Amino acid sequence: MNQHSPAYTLDELKLESRMGAIGTEATNREVRRIDLSDFEQRRAEIVEQLWRASVEVGFFQLEHHGIDLARVRRAFADAERFFALPAAVKARYPLKKGSNAGWESLAQVRPSTGTPDQKESYQITLPRMDGLWPSEDELPGFRAAMLDFEHQCWALGMRVLSCFADKLGFERDFFTRAHDPAADDYQSTLRLLHYYAIPPEFKDKLELWRAGAHTDFDCLTLLFQRDGQGGLQVCPGKEVQGQAWTSVEPSSEVITCNIGDMLMRWSDDQLPSNFHRVRNPLPHEYQGARYSIAFFCQANRNAVIQGPAAKYPPITAGDYLQQRIAANFAKY
């Protein structure tokens, strides 16, 4: 999925556009839980567990990951405070085109669905936040809390990526250097997400999607979910023709992770970036709002992506990201 010729991008769009069917539920696919406790002492074991889970499914969940659950709950409370602001206030901090920073609502149209994802989001990308933070009067303590949480997510993401560096034969801090938050070209993103409650008249309309089927563009995604607010489903790319989706159980106790397109290319396709989506709840399920928080470990723009076997020519992360965005969100 990583050869960026015009034919490739067209084929990719055709593939993603075929992912809009409801499909079937697959219960025999395991999204493994990986315990990160005693990390340094158990490092070799954890590296192997992460690698196997990623190669086989592309998704896994982290437990005992080191981010305090009370801190996660605070982040969700802050996200709710932000999304509860009047739309006129949020509109003062709009998503800037090409910056992946700021607020947007009903804006993403996936090739898989052709309809807007039923959500709003607020993106925090550190070097691009000038003028995009709510004021202290509007949201006391929000900026400081989000900066702290962003750093904790980054540190955990770098720990996980260091395990993949070990397996790929890179230096252990290879990906940490490629995701340097002090650099002007840093482009990792913390994303607060609010999926809208389902209006009663739409509770039976399964053709609407909270987030249509897609792959992530980054190296690694960390996703925080709340108990009882489900909908996330995964379908490995090698099985797309069958359209069999596995639901990922939401839990406040774990972080759900997936491999992104960027790491797929960096691994010479050893690590798959797989399709996932957020379906609307079924008529008998919880129909209220769904909140989640994602951290996208996205290499700095000037970092050069090339795998250990040089399967693909080198490309900067900035150019790679632009090509992926053009492939998915150009008019089609």
Short mmCIF file of C-alpha atoms in Angstrom, two decimals, residues 11-331:
data_model
loop_
_atom_site.label_atom_id
_atom_site.label_comp_id
_atom_site.label_asym_id
_atom_site.label_seq_id
_atom_site.Cartn_x
_atom_site.Cartn_y
_atom_site.Cartn_z
CA ASP A 11 -5.92 1.81 -6.96
CA GLU A 12 -5.81 2.73 -3.28
CA LEU A 13 -8.89 4.91 -3.62
CA LYS A 14 -10.68 2.11 -5.40
CA LEU A 15 -9.79 -0.25 -2.55
CA GLU A 16 -10.92 2.11 0.18
CA SER A 17 -14.11 2.97 -1.70
CA ARG A 18 -15.01 -0.73 -1.61
CA MET A 19 -14.83 -0.74 2.19
CA GLY A 20 -18.20 0.92 2.81
CA ALA A 21 -20.31 -2.23 3.13
CA ILE A 22 -21.70 -3.20 6.52
CA GLY A 23 -20.07 -6.62 6.15
CA THR A 24 -20.14 -9.31 8.81
CA GLU A 25 -18.82 -9.73 12.34
CA ALA A 26 -15.71 -11.89 12.88
CA THR A 27 -15.14 -13.15 16.42
CA ASN A 28 -12.14 -15.41 15.77
CA ARG A 29 -9.63 -12.57 15.29
CA GLU A 30 -7.74 -11.69 18.46
CA VAL A 31 -6.74 -8.12 19.35
CA ARG A 32 -4.15 -9.05 21.96
CA ARG A 33 -3.53 -7.34 25.26
CA ILE A 34 0.15 -6.74 25.97
CA ASP A 35 1.35 -6.04 29.50
CA LEU A 36 4.07 -3.36 29.65
CA SER A 37 4.78 -3.71 33.38
CA ASP A 38 8.45 -4.17 34.40
CA PHE A 39 9.26 -2.96 30.90
CA GLU A 40 13.06 -2.89 31.06
CA GLN A 41 13.29 -6.27 32.77
CA ARG A 42 10.82 -7.85 30.31
CA ARG A 43 11.86 -5.89 27.23
CA ALA A 44 12.81 -8.85 25.01
CA GLU A 45 9.52 -10.62 25.78
CA ILE A 46 7.48 -7.46 25.16
CA VAL A 47 9.27 -6.79 21.86
CA GLU A 48 8.31 -10.24 20.59
CA GLN A 49 4.69 -9.89 21.75
CA LEU A 50 4.31 -6.49 20.07
CA TRP A 51 5.86 -7.74 16.85
CA ARG A 52 3.66 -10.85 16.59
CA ALA A 53 0.48 -8.93 17.35
CA SER A 54 1.37 -6.28 14.79
CA VAL A 55 2.38 -8.68 12.02
CA GLU A 56 -0.70 -10.86 12.46
CA VAL A 57 -3.45 -8.25 13.07
CA GLY A 58 -1.88 -4.78 13.10
CA PHE A 59 -3.81 -3.90 16.28
CA PHE A 60 -3.07 -4.56 19.95
CA GLN A 61 -3.99 -3.18 23.37
CA LEU A 62 -1.58 -2.01 26.07
CA GLU A 63 -2.19 -2.60 29.75
CA HIS A 64 -0.06 -1.37 32.66
CA HIS A 65 1.23 1.17 30.17
CA GLY A 66 2.36 3.81 32.68
CA ILE A 67 -0.15 6.61 32.04
CA ASP A 68 -2.19 6.95 35.22
CA LEU A 69 -5.89 6.22 34.75
CA ALA A 70 -6.80 9.36 36.70
CA ARG A 71 -4.77 11.35 34.16
CA VAL A 72 -6.67 9.72 31.30
CA ARG A 73 -9.99 10.55 32.96
CA ARG A 74 -8.87 14.17 33.34
CA ALA A 75 -8.06 14.30 29.63
CA PHE A 76 -11.55 13.04 28.77
CA ALA A 77 -13.11 15.60 31.12
CA ASP A 78 -11.10 18.36 29.43
CA ALA A 79 -12.18 17.09 26.00
CA GLU A 80 -15.82 17.22 27.09
CA ARG A 81 -15.31 20.76 28.37
CA PHE A 82 -13.91 21.81 25.01
CA PHE A 83 -16.69 20.23 22.94
CA ALA A 84 -19.33 21.71 25.24
CA LEU A 85 -18.23 25.22 24.25
CA PRO A 86 -20.67 27.06 21.97
CA ALA A 87 -20.04 26.40 18.29
CA ALA A 88 -19.31 30.11 17.81
CA VAL A 89 -16.46 29.85 20.31
CA LYS A 90 -15.01 26.68 18.81
CA ALA A 91 -15.19 28.31 15.39
CA ARG A 92 -12.60 30.84 16.56
CA TYR A 93 -10.08 28.01 16.47
CA PRO A 94 -10.72 26.39 13.08
CA LEU A 95 -8.66 23.64 11.54
CA LYS A 96 -6.09 25.31 9.33
CA LYS A 97 -5.78 23.69 5.91
CA GLY A 98 -2.67 21.56 5.75
CA SER A 99 -1.78 22.10 9.41
CA ASN A 100 -3.69 19.34 11.23
CA ALA A 101 -4.34 21.76 14.08
CA GLY A 102 -7.62 23.23 15.30
CA TRP A 103 -11.32 22.34 15.39
CA GLU A 104 -13.52 20.85 12.68
CA SER A 105 -16.99 19.30 12.53
CA LEU A 106 -18.61 16.96 9.98
CA ALA A 107 -15.65 17.64 7.73
CA GLN A 108 -14.04 14.29 6.84
CA VAL A 109 -15.58 12.44 3.90
CA ARG A 110 -14.07 8.98 3.49
CA PRO A 111 -13.80 7.27 0.10
CA SER A 112 -15.33 4.22 1.81
CA THR A 113 -18.61 6.01 2.59
CA GLY A 114 -18.91 9.24 0.59
CA THR A 115 -20.62 10.82 3.61
CA PRO A 116 -19.16 12.98 6.40
CA ASP A 117 -17.96 11.19 9.52
CA GLN A 118 -20.51 11.93 12.25
CA LYS A 119 -18.10 13.69 14.59
CA GLU A 120 -16.21 16.81 15.57
CA SER A 121 -12.55 16.91 16.55
CA TYR A 122 -9.84 19.18 17.88
CA GLN A 123 -6.27 18.58 16.75
CA ILE A 124 -3.18 19.62 18.73
CA THR A 125 0.06 19.68 16.70
CA LEU A 126 2.57 21.58 18.81
CA PRO A 127 4.40 23.85 16.32
CA ARG A 128 1.13 24.86 14.62
CA MET A 129 -0.99 25.98 17.56
CA ASP A 130 -0.54 29.77 17.36
CA GLY A 131 -3.98 31.31 17.83
CA LEU A 132 -5.67 27.93 18.20
CA TRP A 133 -5.79 27.51 21.98
CA PRO A 134 -8.98 28.52 23.81
CA SER A 135 -8.31 31.35 26.25
CA GLU A 136 -8.02 30.78 30.00
CA ASP A 137 -11.33 32.60 30.41
CA GLU A 138 -13.03 30.22 27.99
CA LEU A 139 -11.40 27.01 29.26
CA PRO A 140 -9.28 27.38 32.42
CA GLY A 141 -6.32 25.01 32.61
CA PHE A 142 -7.07 23.35 29.28
CA ARG A 143 -3.86 24.26 27.46
CA ALA A 144 -1.52 23.18 30.27
CA ALA A 145 -3.40 19.92 30.79
CA MET A 146 -3.35 19.05 27.08
CA LEU A 147 0.37 19.81 26.75
CA ASP A 148 1.09 17.52 29.69
CA PHE A 149 -1.06 14.72 28.30
CA GLU A 150 0.44 15.10 24.81
CA HIS A 151 3.92 14.62 26.28
CA GLN A 152 2.87 11.50 28.19
CA CYS A 153 1.39 10.01 25.01
CA TRP A 154 4.54 10.86 23.06
CA ALA A 155 6.77 9.17 25.67
CA LEU A 156 4.69 5.98 25.58
CA GLY A 157 4.58 5.99 21.78
CA MET A 158 8.35 6.29 21.61
CA ARG A 159 8.73 3.38 24.04
CA VAL A 160 6.60 1.16 21.81
CA LEU A 161 8.34 2.33 18.64
CA SER A 162 11.72 1.56 20.21
CA CYS A 163 10.59 -2.08 20.32
CA PHE A 164 9.93 -2.03 16.59
CA ALA A 165 13.32 -0.37 16.05
CA ASP A 166 14.92 -3.36 17.80
CA LYS A 167 13.18 -5.82 15.45
CA LEU A 168 13.93 -3.79 12.31
CA GLY A 169 17.63 -3.49 13.11
CA PHE A 170 17.57 0.27 13.70
CA GLU A 171 19.20 1.96 16.68
CA ARG A 172 16.92 1.82 19.69
CA ASP A 173 16.27 5.59 19.70
CA PHE A 174 15.83 5.76 15.91
CA PHE A 175 12.12 6.58 15.98
CA THR A 176 12.50 8.90 18.99
CA ARG A 177 14.91 11.03 16.96
CA ALA A 178 12.48 10.92 14.01
CA HIS A 179 9.66 12.25 16.24
CA ASP A 180 11.55 15.08 17.94
CA PRO A 181 8.99 17.36 19.67
CA ALA A 182 11.52 20.18 19.99
CA ALA A 183 11.88 20.50 16.21
CA ASP A 184 9.94 23.00 14.13
CA ASP A 185 8.88 20.20 11.76
CA TYR A 186 7.33 18.03 14.50
CA GLN A 187 3.98 16.75 13.27
CA SER A 188 2.71 14.20 15.79
CA THR A 189 -0.87 15.05 16.77
CA LEU A 190 -3.12 14.68 19.80
CA ARG A 191 -6.71 14.48 18.61
CA LEU A 192 -9.79 14.90 20.81
CA LEU A 193 -12.87 13.28 19.27
CA HIS A 194 -16.59 13.68 19.91
CA TYR A 195 -18.90 11.40 17.93
CA TYR A 196 -22.38 12.85 18.00
CA ALA A 197 -25.27 11.15 19.78
CA ILE A 198 -27.59 9.35 17.39
CA PRO A 199 -30.86 11.23 16.80
CA PRO A 200 -33.83 8.94 17.46
CA GLU A 201 -34.97 9.14 13.85
CA PHE A 202 -31.58 7.77 12.69
CA LYS A 203 -31.11 4.92 15.16
CA ASP A 204 -31.92 2.29 12.50
CA LYS A 205 -29.84 3.86 9.71
CA LEU A 206 -26.74 1.65 9.64
CA GLU A 207 -25.50 3.23 6.41
CA LEU A 208 -24.26 6.25 8.40
CA TRP A 209 -20.81 5.95 9.96
CA ARG A 210 -19.17 7.68 12.88
CA ALA A 211 -15.91 7.10 11.02
CA GLY A 212 -15.74 5.33 7.67
CA ALA A 213 -13.23 2.57 6.94
CA HIS A 214 -9.69 3.86 6.60
CA THR A 215 -6.07 3.28 7.48
CA ASP A 216 -4.05 5.77 9.53
CA PHE A 217 -1.27 7.73 7.84
CA ASP A 218 1.15 7.79 10.79
CA CYS A 219 3.63 5.33 12.32
CA LEU A 220 1.64 4.35 15.40
CA THR A 221 -1.73 5.38 16.84
CA LEU A 222 -2.59 5.30 20.55
CA LEU A 223 -6.36 5.35 21.13
CA PHE A 224 -8.02 5.98 24.48
CA GLN A 225 -11.62 4.76 24.78
CA ARG A 226 -14.27 4.73 27.49
CA ASP A 227 -16.12 1.73 28.85
CA GLY A 228 -19.46 1.25 27.13
CA GLN A 229 -18.69 3.56 24.17
CA GLY A 230 -17.85 1.03 21.47
CA GLY A 231 -18.01 0.91 17.70
CA LEU A 232 -14.33 0.50 16.72
CA GLN A 233 -13.85 -2.39 14.30
CA VAL A 234 -10.82 -3.75 12.43
CA CYS A 235 -10.42 -5.72 9.20
CA PRO A 236 -6.88 -6.82 8.17
CA GLY A 237 -6.00 -5.77 4.63
CA LYS A 238 -5.33 -9.32 3.47
CA GLU A 239 -8.95 -10.10 4.31
CA VAL A 240 -10.70 -7.05 2.84
CA GLN A 241 -12.58 -9.01 0.20
CA GLY A 242 -14.46 -10.88 2.91
CA GLN A 243 -15.53 -7.65 4.69
CA ALA A 244 -15.44 -9.46 8.05
CA TRP A 245 -14.97 -6.96 10.87
CA THR A 246 -13.82 -7.59 14.43
CA SER A 247 -15.13 -5.30 17.16
CA VAL A 248 -12.53 -3.95 19.58
CA GLU A 249 -13.91 -3.93 23.11
CA PRO A 250 -13.62 -0.43 24.62
CA SER A 251 -11.99 -0.22 28.03
CA SER A 252 -10.72 2.69 30.07
CA GLU A 253 -8.01 0.40 31.47
CA VAL A 254 -6.13 -0.15 28.20
CA ILE A 255 -4.85 1.80 25.20
CA THR A 256 -5.74 0.40 21.77
CA CYS A 257 -2.89 0.77 19.25
CA ASN A 258 -2.53 0.22 15.55
CA ILE A 259 0.21 0.36 12.96
CA GLY A 260 -0.06 3.21 10.44
CA ASP A 261 0.92 3.53 6.78
CA MET A 262 4.16 5.35 7.61
CA LEU A 263 5.52 2.48 9.71
CA MET A 264 4.27 -0.03 7.16
CA ARG A 265 6.54 1.59 4.59
CA TRP A 266 9.41 1.99 7.10
CA SER A 267 9.20 -1.75 7.82
CA ASP A 268 9.26 -2.71 4.13
CA ASP A 269 5.65 -3.89 4.56
CA GLN A 270 6.46 -6.31 7.39
CA LEU A 271 4.07 -4.43 9.69
CA PRO A 272 0.59 -4.01 8.16
CA SER A 273 -1.50 -0.85 8.38
CA ASN A 274 -5.01 -2.26 8.48
CA PHE A 275 -8.48 -0.92 7.86
CA HIS A 276 -10.61 0.17 10.78
CA ARG A 277 -13.84 2.11 11.23
CA VAL A 278 -16.26 3.31 13.89
CA ARG A 279 -19.74 2.03 13.13
CA ASN A 280 -22.93 3.62 14.37
CA PRO A 281 -24.41 1.79 17.37
CA LEU A 282 -27.04 -0.84 16.69
CA PRO A 283 -30.64 0.00 17.69
CA HIS A 284 -30.35 -1.90 20.99
CA GLU A 285 -26.97 -0.36 21.93
CA TYR A 286 -26.01 2.87 23.72
CA GLN A 287 -27.01 5.72 21.39
CA GLY A 288 -25.40 8.61 23.23
CA ALA A 289 -22.27 10.59 22.48
CA ARG A 290 -18.96 8.74 22.11
CA TYR A 291 -15.68 10.36 23.14
CA SER A 292 -12.21 9.10 22.34
CA ILE A 293 -8.71 10.52 22.29
CA ALA A 294 -6.06 9.55 19.75
CA PHE A 295 -2.36 10.29 19.64
CA PHE A 296 -0.75 9.90 16.22
CA CYS A 297 3.00 9.26 16.26
CA GLN A 298 3.83 10.94 12.97
CA ALA A 299 7.48 11.40 12.05
CA ASN A 300 8.86 14.92 11.66
CA ARG A 301 8.43 16.35 8.16
CA ASN A 302 12.13 16.15 7.29
CA ALA A 303 12.65 12.60 8.60
CA VAL A 304 13.56 10.25 5.76
CA ILE A 305 11.52 7.04 5.51
CA GLN A 306 13.29 4.00 4.14
CA GLY A 307 13.12 0.45 5.39
CA PRO A 308 16.09 -1.75 6.28
CA ALA A 309 15.84 -3.64 2.98
CA ALA A 310 15.19 -0.43 0.95
CA LYS A 311 12.13 -1.98 -0.67
CA TYR A 312 10.91 1.52 -1.60
CA PRO A 313 12.89 4.66 -2.49
CA PRO A 314 13.50 7.14 0.34
CA ILE A 315 10.87 9.79 0.94
CA THR A 316 10.52 12.45 3.61
CA ALA A 317 7.70 12.04 6.07
CA GLY A 318 6.31 15.41 4.96
CA ASP A 319 6.10 14.36 1.31
CA TYR A 320 4.74 10.96 2.27
CA LEU A 321 1.98 12.48 4.36
CA GLN A 322 0.97 14.88 1.59
CA GLN A 323 0.74 12.03 -0.89
CA ARG A 324 -1.40 9.98 1.49
CA ILE A 325 -3.75 12.93 2.10
CA ALA A 326 -3.99 13.61 -1.64
CA ALA A 327 -4.79 9.96 -2.29
CA ASN A 328 -7.61 9.83 0.24
CA PHE A 329 -9.16 13.26 0.28
CA ALA A 330 -8.85 14.51 -3.28
CA LYS A 331 -12.14 14.57 -5.16
#
